[in-house]
XYZ file of C-alpha atoms in Angstrom:
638
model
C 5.736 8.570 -9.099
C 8.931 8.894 -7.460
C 11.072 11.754 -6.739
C 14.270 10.893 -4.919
C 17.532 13.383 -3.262
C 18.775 10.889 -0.895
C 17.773 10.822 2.194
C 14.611 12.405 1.048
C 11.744 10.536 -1.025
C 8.779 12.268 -2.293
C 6.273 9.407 -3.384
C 3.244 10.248 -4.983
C 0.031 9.338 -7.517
C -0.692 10.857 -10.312
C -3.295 13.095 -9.413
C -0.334 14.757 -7.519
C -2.829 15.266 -3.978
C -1.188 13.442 -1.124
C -4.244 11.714 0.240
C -2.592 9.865 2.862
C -3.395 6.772 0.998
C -1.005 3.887 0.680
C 3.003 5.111 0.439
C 2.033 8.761 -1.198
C 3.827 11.248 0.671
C 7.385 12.813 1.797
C 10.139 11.117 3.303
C 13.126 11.438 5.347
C 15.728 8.880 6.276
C 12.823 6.782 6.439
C 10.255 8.374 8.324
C 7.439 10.234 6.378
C 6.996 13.783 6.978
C 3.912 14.446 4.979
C 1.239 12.180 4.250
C -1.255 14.513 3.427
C -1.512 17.279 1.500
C -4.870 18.046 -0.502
C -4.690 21.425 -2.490
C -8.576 22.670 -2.989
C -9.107 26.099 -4.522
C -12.246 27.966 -4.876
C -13.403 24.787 -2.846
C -12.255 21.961 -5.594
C -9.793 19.859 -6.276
C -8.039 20.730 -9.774
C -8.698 18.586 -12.219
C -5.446 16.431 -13.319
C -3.971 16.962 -16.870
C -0.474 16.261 -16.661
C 2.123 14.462 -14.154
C 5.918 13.809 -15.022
C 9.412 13.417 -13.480
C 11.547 16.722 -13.871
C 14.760 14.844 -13.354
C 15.468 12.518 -10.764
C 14.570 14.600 -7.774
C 11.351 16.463 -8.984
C 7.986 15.693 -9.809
C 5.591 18.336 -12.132
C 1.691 18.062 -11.537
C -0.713 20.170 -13.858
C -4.258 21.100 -13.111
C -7.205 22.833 -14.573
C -10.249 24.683 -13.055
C -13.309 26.078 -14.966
C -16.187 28.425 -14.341
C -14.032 30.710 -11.842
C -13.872 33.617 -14.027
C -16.776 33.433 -16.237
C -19.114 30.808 -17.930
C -17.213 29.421 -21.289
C -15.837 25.323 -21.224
C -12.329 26.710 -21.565
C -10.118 26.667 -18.032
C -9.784 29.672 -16.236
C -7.133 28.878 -14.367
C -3.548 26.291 -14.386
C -2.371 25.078 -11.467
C 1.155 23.742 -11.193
C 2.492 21.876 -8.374
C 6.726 21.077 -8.549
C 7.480 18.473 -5.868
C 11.422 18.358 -4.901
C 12.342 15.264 -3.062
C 14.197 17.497 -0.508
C 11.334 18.250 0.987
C 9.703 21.011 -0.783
C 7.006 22.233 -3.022
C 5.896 25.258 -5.236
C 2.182 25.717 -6.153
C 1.636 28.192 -8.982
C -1.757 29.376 -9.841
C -1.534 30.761 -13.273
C -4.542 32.579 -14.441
C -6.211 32.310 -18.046
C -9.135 34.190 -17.628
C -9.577 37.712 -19.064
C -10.979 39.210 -16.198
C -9.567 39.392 -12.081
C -9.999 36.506 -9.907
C -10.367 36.090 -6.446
C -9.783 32.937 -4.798
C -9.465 31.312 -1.438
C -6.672 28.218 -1.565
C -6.446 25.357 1.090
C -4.459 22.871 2.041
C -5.098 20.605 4.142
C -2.011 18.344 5.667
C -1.053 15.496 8.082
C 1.420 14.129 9.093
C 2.251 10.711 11.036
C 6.239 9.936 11.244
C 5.607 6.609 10.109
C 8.613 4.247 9.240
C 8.288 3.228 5.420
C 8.852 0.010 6.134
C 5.331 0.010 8.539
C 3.725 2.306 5.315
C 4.871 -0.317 2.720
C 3.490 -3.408 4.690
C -0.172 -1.455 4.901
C -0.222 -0.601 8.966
C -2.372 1.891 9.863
C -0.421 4.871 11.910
C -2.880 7.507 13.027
C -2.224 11.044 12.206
C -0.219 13.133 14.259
C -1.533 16.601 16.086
C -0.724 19.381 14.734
C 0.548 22.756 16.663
C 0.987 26.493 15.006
C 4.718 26.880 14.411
C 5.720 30.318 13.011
C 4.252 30.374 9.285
C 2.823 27.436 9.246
C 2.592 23.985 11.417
C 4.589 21.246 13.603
C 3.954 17.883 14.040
C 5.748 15.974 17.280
C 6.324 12.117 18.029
C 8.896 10.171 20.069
C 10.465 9.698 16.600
C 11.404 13.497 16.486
C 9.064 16.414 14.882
C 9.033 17.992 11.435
C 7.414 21.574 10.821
C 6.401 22.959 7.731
C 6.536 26.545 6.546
C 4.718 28.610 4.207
C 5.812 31.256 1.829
C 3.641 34.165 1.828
C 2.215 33.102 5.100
C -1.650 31.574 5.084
C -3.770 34.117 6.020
C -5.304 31.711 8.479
C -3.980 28.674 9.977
C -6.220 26.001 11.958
C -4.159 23.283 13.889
C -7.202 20.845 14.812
C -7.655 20.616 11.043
C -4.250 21.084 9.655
C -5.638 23.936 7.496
C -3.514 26.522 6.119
C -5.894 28.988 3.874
C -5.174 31.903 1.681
C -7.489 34.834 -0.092
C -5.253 35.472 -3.405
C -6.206 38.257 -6.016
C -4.541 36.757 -9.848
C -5.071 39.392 -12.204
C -6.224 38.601 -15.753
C -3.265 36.191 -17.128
C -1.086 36.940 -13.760
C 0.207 34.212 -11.832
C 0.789 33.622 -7.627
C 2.843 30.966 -6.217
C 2.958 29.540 -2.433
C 6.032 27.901 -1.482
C 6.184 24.932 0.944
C 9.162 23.623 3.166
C 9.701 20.862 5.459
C 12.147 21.208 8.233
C 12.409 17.879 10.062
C 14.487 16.930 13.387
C 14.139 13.324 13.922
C 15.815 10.875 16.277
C 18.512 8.576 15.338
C 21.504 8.591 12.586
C 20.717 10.387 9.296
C 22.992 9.969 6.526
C 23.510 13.043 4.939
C 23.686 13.543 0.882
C 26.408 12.922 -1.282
C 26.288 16.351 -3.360
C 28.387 19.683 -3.410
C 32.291 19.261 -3.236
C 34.076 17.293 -5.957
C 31.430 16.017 -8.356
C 31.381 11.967 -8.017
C 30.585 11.445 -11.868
C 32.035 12.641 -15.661
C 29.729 15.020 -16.406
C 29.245 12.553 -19.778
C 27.106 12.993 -22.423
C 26.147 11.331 -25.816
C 25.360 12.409 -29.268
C 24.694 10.445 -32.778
C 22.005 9.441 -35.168
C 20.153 7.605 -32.386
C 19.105 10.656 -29.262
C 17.841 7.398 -26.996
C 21.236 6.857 -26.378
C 21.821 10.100 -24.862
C 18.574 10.202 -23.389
C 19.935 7.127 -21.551
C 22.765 8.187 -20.707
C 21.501 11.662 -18.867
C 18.491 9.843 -17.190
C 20.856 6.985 -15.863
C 23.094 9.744 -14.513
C 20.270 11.875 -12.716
C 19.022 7.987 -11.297
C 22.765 7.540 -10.000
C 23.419 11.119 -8.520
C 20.202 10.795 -6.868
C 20.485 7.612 -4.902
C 23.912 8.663 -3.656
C 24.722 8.566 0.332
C 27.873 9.545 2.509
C 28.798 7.393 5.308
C 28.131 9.063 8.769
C 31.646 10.987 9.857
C 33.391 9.920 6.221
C 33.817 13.239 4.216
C 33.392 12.479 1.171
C 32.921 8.897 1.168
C 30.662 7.814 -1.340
C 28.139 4.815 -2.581
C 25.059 3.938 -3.674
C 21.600 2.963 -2.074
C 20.567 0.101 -3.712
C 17.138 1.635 -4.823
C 13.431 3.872 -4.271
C 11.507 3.332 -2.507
C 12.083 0.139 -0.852
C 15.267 -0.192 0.043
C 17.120 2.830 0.279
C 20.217 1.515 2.153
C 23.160 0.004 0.871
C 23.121 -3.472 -0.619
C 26.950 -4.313 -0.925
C 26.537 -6.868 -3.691
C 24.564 -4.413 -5.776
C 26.859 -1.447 -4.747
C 29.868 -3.027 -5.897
C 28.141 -4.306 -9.223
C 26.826 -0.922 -10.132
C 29.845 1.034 -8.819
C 31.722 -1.571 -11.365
C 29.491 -0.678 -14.826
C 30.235 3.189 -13.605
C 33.548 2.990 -13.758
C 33.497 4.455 -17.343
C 32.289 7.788 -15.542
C 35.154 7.855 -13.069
C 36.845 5.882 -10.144
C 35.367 7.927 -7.347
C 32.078 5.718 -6.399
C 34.449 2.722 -6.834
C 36.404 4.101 -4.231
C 34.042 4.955 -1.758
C 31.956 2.052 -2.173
C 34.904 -0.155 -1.448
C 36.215 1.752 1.558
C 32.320 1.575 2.682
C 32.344 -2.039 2.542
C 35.969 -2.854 3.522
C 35.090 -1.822 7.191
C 32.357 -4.214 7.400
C 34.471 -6.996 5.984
C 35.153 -10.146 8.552
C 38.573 -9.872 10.034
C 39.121 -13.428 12.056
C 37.732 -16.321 12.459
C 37.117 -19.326 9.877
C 35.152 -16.354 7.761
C 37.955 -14.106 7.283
C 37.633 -12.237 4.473
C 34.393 -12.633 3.405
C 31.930 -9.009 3.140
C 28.487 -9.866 5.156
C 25.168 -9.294 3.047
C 21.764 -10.286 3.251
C 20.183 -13.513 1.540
C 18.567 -12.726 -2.091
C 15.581 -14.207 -3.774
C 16.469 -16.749 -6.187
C 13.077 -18.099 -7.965
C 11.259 -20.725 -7.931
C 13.282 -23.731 -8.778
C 16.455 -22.144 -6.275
C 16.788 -21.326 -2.237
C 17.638 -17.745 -1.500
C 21.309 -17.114 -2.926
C 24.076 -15.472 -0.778
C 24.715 -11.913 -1.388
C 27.513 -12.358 0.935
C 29.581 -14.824 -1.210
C 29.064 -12.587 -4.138
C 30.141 -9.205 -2.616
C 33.033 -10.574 -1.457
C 34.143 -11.785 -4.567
C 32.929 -8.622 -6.728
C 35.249 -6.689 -4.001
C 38.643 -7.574 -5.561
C 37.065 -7.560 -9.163
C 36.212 -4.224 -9.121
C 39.405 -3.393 -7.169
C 41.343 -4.323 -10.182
C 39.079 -2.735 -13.001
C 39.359 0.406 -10.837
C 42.720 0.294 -10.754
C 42.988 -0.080 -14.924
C 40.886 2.822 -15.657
C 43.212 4.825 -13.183
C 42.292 4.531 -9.414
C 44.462 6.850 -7.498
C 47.980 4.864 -6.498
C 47.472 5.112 -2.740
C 43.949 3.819 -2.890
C 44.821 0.956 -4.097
C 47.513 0.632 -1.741
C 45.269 1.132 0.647
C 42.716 -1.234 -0.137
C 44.661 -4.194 -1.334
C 44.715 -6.050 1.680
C 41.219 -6.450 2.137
C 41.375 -7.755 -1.442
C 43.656 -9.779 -0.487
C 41.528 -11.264 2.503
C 38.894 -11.944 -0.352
C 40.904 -13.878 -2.404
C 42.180 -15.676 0.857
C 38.625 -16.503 1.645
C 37.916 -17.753 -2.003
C 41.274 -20.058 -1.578
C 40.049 -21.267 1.199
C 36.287 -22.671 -0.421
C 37.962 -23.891 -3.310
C 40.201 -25.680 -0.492
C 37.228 -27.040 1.160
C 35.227 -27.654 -2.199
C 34.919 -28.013 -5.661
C 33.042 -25.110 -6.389
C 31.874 -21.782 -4.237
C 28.905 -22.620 -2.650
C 26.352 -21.209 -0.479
C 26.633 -22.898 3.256
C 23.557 -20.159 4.595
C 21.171 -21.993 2.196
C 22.401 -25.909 1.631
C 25.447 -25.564 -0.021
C 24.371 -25.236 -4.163
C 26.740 -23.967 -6.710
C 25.269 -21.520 -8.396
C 26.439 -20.572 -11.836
C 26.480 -17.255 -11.432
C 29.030 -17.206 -8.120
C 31.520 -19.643 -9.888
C 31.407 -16.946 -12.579
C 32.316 -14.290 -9.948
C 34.747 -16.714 -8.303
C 37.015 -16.930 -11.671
C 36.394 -13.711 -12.047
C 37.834 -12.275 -9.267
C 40.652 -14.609 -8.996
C 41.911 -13.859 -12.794
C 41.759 -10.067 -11.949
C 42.775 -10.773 -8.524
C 45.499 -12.185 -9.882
C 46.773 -9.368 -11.926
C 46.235 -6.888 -9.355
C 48.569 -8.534 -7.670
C 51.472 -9.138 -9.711
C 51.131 -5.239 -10.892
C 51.154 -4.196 -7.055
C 54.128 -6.438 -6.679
C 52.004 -8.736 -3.914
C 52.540 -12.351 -3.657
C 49.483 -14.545 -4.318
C 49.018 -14.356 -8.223
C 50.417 -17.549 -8.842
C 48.477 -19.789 -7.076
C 45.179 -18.001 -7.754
C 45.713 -18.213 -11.568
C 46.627 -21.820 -10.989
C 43.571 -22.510 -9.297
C 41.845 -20.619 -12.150
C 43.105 -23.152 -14.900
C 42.325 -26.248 -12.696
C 38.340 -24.663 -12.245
C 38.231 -24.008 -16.147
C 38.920 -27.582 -16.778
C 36.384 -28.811 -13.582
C 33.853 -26.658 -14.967
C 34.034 -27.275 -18.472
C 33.169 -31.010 -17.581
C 30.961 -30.991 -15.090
C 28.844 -27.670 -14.933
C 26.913 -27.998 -18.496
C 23.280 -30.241 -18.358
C 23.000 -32.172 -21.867
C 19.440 -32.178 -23.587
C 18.192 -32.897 -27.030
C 18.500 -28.962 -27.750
C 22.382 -28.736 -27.279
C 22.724 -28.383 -23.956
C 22.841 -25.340 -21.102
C 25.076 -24.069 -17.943
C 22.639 -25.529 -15.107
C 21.032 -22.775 -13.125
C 23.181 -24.620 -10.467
C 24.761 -28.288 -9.143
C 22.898 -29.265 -6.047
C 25.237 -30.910 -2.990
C 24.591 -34.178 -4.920
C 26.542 -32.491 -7.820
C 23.184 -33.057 -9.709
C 22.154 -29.896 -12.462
C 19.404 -27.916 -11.457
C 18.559 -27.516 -15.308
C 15.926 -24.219 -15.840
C 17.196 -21.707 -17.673
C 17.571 -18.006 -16.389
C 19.678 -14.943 -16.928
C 21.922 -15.741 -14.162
C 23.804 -17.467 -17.190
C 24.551 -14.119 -18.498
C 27.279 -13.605 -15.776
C 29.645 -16.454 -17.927
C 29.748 -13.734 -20.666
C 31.374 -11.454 -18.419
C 34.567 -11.824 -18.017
C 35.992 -8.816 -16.776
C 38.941 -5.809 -17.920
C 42.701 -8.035 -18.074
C 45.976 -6.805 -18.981
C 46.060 -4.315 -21.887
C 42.390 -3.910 -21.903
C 41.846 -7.136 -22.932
C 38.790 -9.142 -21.680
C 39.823 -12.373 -19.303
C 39.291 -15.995 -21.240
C 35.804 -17.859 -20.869
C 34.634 -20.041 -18.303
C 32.763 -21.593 -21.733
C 35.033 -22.630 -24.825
C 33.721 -21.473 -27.850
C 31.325 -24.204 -28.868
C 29.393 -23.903 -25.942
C 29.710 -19.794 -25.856
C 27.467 -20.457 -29.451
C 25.068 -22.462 -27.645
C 24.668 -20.373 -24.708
C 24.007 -17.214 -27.274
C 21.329 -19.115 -29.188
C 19.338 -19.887 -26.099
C 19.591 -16.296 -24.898
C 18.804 -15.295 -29.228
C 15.360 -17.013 -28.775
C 11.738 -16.253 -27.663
C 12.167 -17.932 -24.698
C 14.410 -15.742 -23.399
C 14.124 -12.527 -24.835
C 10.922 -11.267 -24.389
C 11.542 -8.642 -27.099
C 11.494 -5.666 -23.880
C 15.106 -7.545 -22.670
C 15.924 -11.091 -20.924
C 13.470 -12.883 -18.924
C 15.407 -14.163 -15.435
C 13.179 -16.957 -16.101
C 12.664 -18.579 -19.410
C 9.138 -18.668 -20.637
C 8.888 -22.818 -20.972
C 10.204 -23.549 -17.777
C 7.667 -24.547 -14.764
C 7.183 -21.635 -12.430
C 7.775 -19.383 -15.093
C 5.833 -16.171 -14.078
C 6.461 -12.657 -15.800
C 6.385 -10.774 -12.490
C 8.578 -13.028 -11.081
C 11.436 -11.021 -9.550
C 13.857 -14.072 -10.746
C 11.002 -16.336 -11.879
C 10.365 -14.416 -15.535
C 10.925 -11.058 -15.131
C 13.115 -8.544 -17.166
C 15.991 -7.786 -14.988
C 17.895 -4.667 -16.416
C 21.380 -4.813 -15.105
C 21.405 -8.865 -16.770
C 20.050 -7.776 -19.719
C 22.553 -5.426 -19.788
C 25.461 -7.993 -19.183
C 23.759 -9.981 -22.362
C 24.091 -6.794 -24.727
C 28.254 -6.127 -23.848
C 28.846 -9.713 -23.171
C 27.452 -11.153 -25.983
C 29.098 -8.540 -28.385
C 32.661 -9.348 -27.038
C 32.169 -13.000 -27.955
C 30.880 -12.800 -31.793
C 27.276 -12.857 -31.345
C 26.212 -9.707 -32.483
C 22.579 -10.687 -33.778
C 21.380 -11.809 -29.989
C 22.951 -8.845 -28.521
C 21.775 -5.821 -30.953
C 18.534 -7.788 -30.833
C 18.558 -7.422 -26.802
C 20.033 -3.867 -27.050
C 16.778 -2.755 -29.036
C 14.639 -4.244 -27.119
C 15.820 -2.383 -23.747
C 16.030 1.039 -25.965
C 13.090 0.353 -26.597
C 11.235 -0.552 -22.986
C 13.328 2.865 -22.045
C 11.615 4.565 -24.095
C 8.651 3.382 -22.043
C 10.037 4.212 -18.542
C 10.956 8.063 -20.041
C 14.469 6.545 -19.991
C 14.333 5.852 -16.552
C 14.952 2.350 -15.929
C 13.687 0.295 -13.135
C 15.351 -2.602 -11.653
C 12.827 -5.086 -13.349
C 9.272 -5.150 -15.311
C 7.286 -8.234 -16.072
C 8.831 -10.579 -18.797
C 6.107 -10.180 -21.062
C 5.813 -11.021 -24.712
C 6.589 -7.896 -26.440
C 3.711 -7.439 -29.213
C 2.873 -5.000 -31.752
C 1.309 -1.678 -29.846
C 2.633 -3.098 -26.453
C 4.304 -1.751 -23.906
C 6.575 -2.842 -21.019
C 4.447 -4.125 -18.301
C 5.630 -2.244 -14.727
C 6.735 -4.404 -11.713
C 4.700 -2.996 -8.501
C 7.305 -4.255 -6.254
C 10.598 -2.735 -8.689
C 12.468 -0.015 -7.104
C 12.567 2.942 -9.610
C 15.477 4.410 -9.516
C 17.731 1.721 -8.716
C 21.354 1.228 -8.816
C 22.167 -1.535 -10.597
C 19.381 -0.186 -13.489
C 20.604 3.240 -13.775
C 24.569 1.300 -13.944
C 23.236 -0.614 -16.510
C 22.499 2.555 -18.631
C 25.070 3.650 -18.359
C 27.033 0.313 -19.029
C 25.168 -0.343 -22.393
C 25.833 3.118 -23.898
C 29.790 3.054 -23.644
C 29.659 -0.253 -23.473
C 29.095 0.454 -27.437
C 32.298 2.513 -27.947
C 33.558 -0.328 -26.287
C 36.625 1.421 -23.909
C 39.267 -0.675 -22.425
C 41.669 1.262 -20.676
C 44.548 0.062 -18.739
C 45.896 3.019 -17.128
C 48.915 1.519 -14.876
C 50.603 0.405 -18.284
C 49.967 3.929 -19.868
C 47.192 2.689 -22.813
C 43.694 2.407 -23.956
C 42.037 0.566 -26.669
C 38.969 0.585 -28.410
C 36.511 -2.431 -28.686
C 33.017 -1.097 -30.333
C 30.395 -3.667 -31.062
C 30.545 -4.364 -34.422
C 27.780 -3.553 -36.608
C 27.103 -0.158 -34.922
C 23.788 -0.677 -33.988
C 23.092 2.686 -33.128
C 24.193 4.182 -36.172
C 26.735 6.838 -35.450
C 27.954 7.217 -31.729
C 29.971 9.943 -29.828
C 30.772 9.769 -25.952
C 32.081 13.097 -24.523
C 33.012 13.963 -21.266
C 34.242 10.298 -19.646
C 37.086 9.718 -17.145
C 39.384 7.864 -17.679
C 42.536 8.203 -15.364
C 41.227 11.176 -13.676
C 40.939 13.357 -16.676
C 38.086 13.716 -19.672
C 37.823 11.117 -22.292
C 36.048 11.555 -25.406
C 35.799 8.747 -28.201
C 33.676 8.112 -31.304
C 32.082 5.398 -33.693
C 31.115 5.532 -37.026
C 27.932 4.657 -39.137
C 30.726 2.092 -40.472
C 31.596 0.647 -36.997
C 35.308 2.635 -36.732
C 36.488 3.984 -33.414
C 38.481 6.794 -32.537
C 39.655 8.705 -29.352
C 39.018 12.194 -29.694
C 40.091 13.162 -26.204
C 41.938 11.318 -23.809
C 44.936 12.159 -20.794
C 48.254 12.843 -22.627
C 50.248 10.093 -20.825
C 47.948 7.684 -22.557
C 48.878 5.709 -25.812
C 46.321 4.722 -27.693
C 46.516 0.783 -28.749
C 45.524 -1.577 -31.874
């Protein structure tokens, strides 16, 4: 169970005791600050009845002791422990018994500094001593030190042990709490958290005759406020880690993809995110222009993909989707010429090749990247020509010359109707296995008057793509396997060999709905409702591809980072994705799309931003949108 306030993690089983055992424990920029912390009273360990999240950031643990206060089955006393991420906890002993009791409470605690990186990969690093500090104890390393206070101080404290100990009085049905804090001082940068100031998100909500959808909505917002972080010495500079607990830095391809499905909640992340990455981006050289970013795991039948290629061209992309749902005048400004140096880069591989390719891992053309390659030069494109910068021409030239090279070569022929190739090797050969890397075709992106960009696929093979993604094979009833289940290597807990992966899933549900194909995408819309349901609404990045059968459940990924961006984006991406809102705020407008059929029954968004201001639309049982609340200088369009 994770609890996560970014740069603090509290990670722990479900027992709620930190043990010191695998990754339980807190966490700060990295280093943990508590690994052990075993909560005995009367001399045993309360017996577990409940653990849950409390929101993003907390963690509740419920306990039960008998035969304190007398000699009936019943529990005598409750104990709760409330984790916060931040670094703290509150123990409450709440008493049920009808008489006094007296009790002595312990804890015992460690603590080691290790890096979570050494704690994730299962090295041993010995316990730290521990010194008497004030009202509690201190624990020092070259790393830095971290001390922890008590509130009301332990009545004795034993360093060699780590033993803090208490002699509490409850009276009959009273209750006494102890309150714990961690105060670290460690070594080395430490990103601060993104909270107070100028909220980063619409406070949004949802309402209607389905409450997952809100339910959805509120946890995917808690997720995305929690795994927030400022750039070191930018106020107010914003983005997103990429996940909890294993990688809790910023992954720029996943950053800009998840600040992209947010935009519905405001332009602020978008903004941050792309300043973030814009200083990192290559300024000379034969790689001008392009955003640097680690390799990615790509499954068993690929190399390890480029996330490189693909930030750099989801930067101008989200640039110009930003700028249609109302991204400030100057930003934009601001940030258009390392758009521009994008686009230059992509002008230059299309120069050099056919298609975008990866040069770190042998040069394939993936599917996915050419769909992010016309992608960002048809919204590159406009961006331009409503900035009044030269440049649009020649990309949207390009663009028609690529629809017509793709259409004939980039589609592998079999007795079923065909496929999009996972990707053409440097032979131009298909690489045929089906995954949900296809799903990117489907998304086009936010044009001119809120209209979607055309297809990579013409219409024929937009039907064929949406049967394949209809069937067993890839919908596993829980959301879309990255693998499909007849392929060789397929494995459900493959992280792109089988596996659900949220944010594509996601993708399939708004992408398929804009096309026509309503049946495969309400079909994949209830099936992620329904594995949220599962998580508590919580959404991890991934969970094994699994059949989904009657009395199943979602099957968890051990290695899935819960929260995580790009999953809690996607939640938020599927529920307005339903109302459907395409605004285009530079030509004074908005439309509605909704996915016909309403497959959620009655639907109400409140509390959006759009243009800076609140937005508030609604869709009927019978599939009719209306804005309800919206900026005044907008016009609302057929």
């Amino acid at each position: 169970m994770t609890a996560v306030a970014l740069p603090g993690l509290a990670i722990s089983a479900e027992h709620g005791q930190l043990t010191g055992q695998g990754l339980e424990g807190f966490y700060h920029s990295g280093k943990r600050l508590l690994s052990l912390c075993r909560l005995q009273v009367a001399g045993r360990d309360p017996l577990p009845v409940e653990a849950r999240g409390v929101g993003a950031d907390r963690t509740r643990f419920v306990g039960v002791l008998r035969g304190l206060g007398g000699p009936g089955p019943d529990p005598d006393l409750l104990v709760e422990r409330e984790r916060h991420a931040e670094g703290s906890e509150r123990i409450t002993l709440r008493s049920t018994s009808v008489r006094p009791l007296r009790l002595v409470v312990e804890l015992t605690l460690g603590c080691d500094l290790a890096d979570l990186g050494a704690v994730a990969a299962g090295r041993r690093v010995p316990p730290l001593r521990a010194s008497v500090h004030g009202a509690g104890l201190q624990w020092s390393s070259p790393a830095g030190k971290v001390a922890l206070t008590a509130e009301p101080p332990a009545a004795d404290v034993v360093a060699a042990s780590g033993l803090l100990r208490w002699e509490l009085e409850i009276p009959a049905g009273g209750r006494r709490s102890i309150a714990l804090r961690l105060r670290p001082e460690l070594r080395g940068a430490v990103r601060p958290v993104a909270r107070g100031g100028t909220p980063v998100f619409a406070d949004a909500d949802a309402s209607g005759d389905d409450p997952r959808a809100a339910a959805l909505l509120r946890a995917s917002l808690g997720d995305l406020n929690a795994l927030l972080v400022r750039e070191p010495g930018e106020a107010g500079e914003v983005h997103l880690a990429a996940g909890a607990p294993w990688r809790c830095g910023l992954a720029p391809a996943e950053a800009l993809a998840a600040a992209r499905m947010v935009l519905p909640l405001g332009t602020r992340l978008a903004a941050g995110t792309l300043r973030s990455l814009a200083r990192t981006q290559v300024v000379r050289g034969p790689e001008q222009g392009r955003i640097p970013g680690p390799l990615r795991d790509a499954g068993p039948h690929l190399p390890p993909g480029s996330t490189s290629v693909e930030a750099t061209l989801l930067f101008p992309a989200l640039l110009s989707e930003a700028w249609r749902w109302g991204l400030d005048a100057a930003l934009v400004e601001e940030l258009a010429p390392a758009a521009e140096s994008c686009l230059g880069w992509l002008r230059r591989e299309a120069e050099r090749h056919a298609y975008v390719r990866d040069r770190e891992t042998g040069g394939m053309a993936r599917v996915e990247t050419q769909a992010h390659a016309y992608r960002a030069a048809l919204l590159g494109a406009g961006l331009l020509d409503g900035i009044n910068r030269p440049g649009s021409e020649e990309l949207r030239g390009w663009s028609v010359e690529f629809v017509d090279r793709f259409r004939t070569e980039f589609w592998y022929d079999d007795r079923g109707g065909g496929r999009p190739p996972a990707a053409l090797d440097t032979a131009g050969r298909p690489v045929p296995h089906l995954g949900s890397a296809v799903t990117h075709l489907l998304d086009t992106g936010l044009g001119p008057a809120g209209e979607q960009a055309p297809s990579l696929l013409d219409p024929a093979r937009t039907g064929q793509l949406a049967r394949l993604l209809g069937t067993p094979v890839m919908d596993s009833g829980w959301g879309l396997r990255s693998l499909g289940a007849k392929e060789h290597g397929y494995s459900p807990f493959g992280h792109r060999g089988g596996a659900v992966r949220v944010h594509e899933t996601a993708i399939a549900v708004t992408g398929l709905a804009a096309a026509g194909y309503e049946k495969q995408s309400h079909a994949l819309l209830r099936g992620l409702l329904a594995a949220a349901e599962h998580f508590e609404y919580r959404l991890p990045e991934m969970f094994a591809g699994e059949q989904r059968g009657e009395g199943s459940r979602p099957w968890p990924h051990p290695a899935a980072c819960r929260p995580a961006a790009v999953a809690a984006a996607a939640g938020v991406h599927v529920v307005a994705g339903l109302v459907g809102i395409r605004p285009d705020v530079p030509e004074g407008s908005v439309a509605l799309r909704p996915v016909r059929g309403a497959p959620l029954g009655e639907l109400g968004l409140t509390g959006l931003g759009v243009a800076g201001e609140s937005f508030s639309a609604r869709v009927t049982r019978l599939g009719l949108a209306m804005v309800e609340e919206a900026p005044e200088r907008l016009q609302l369009r057929a």
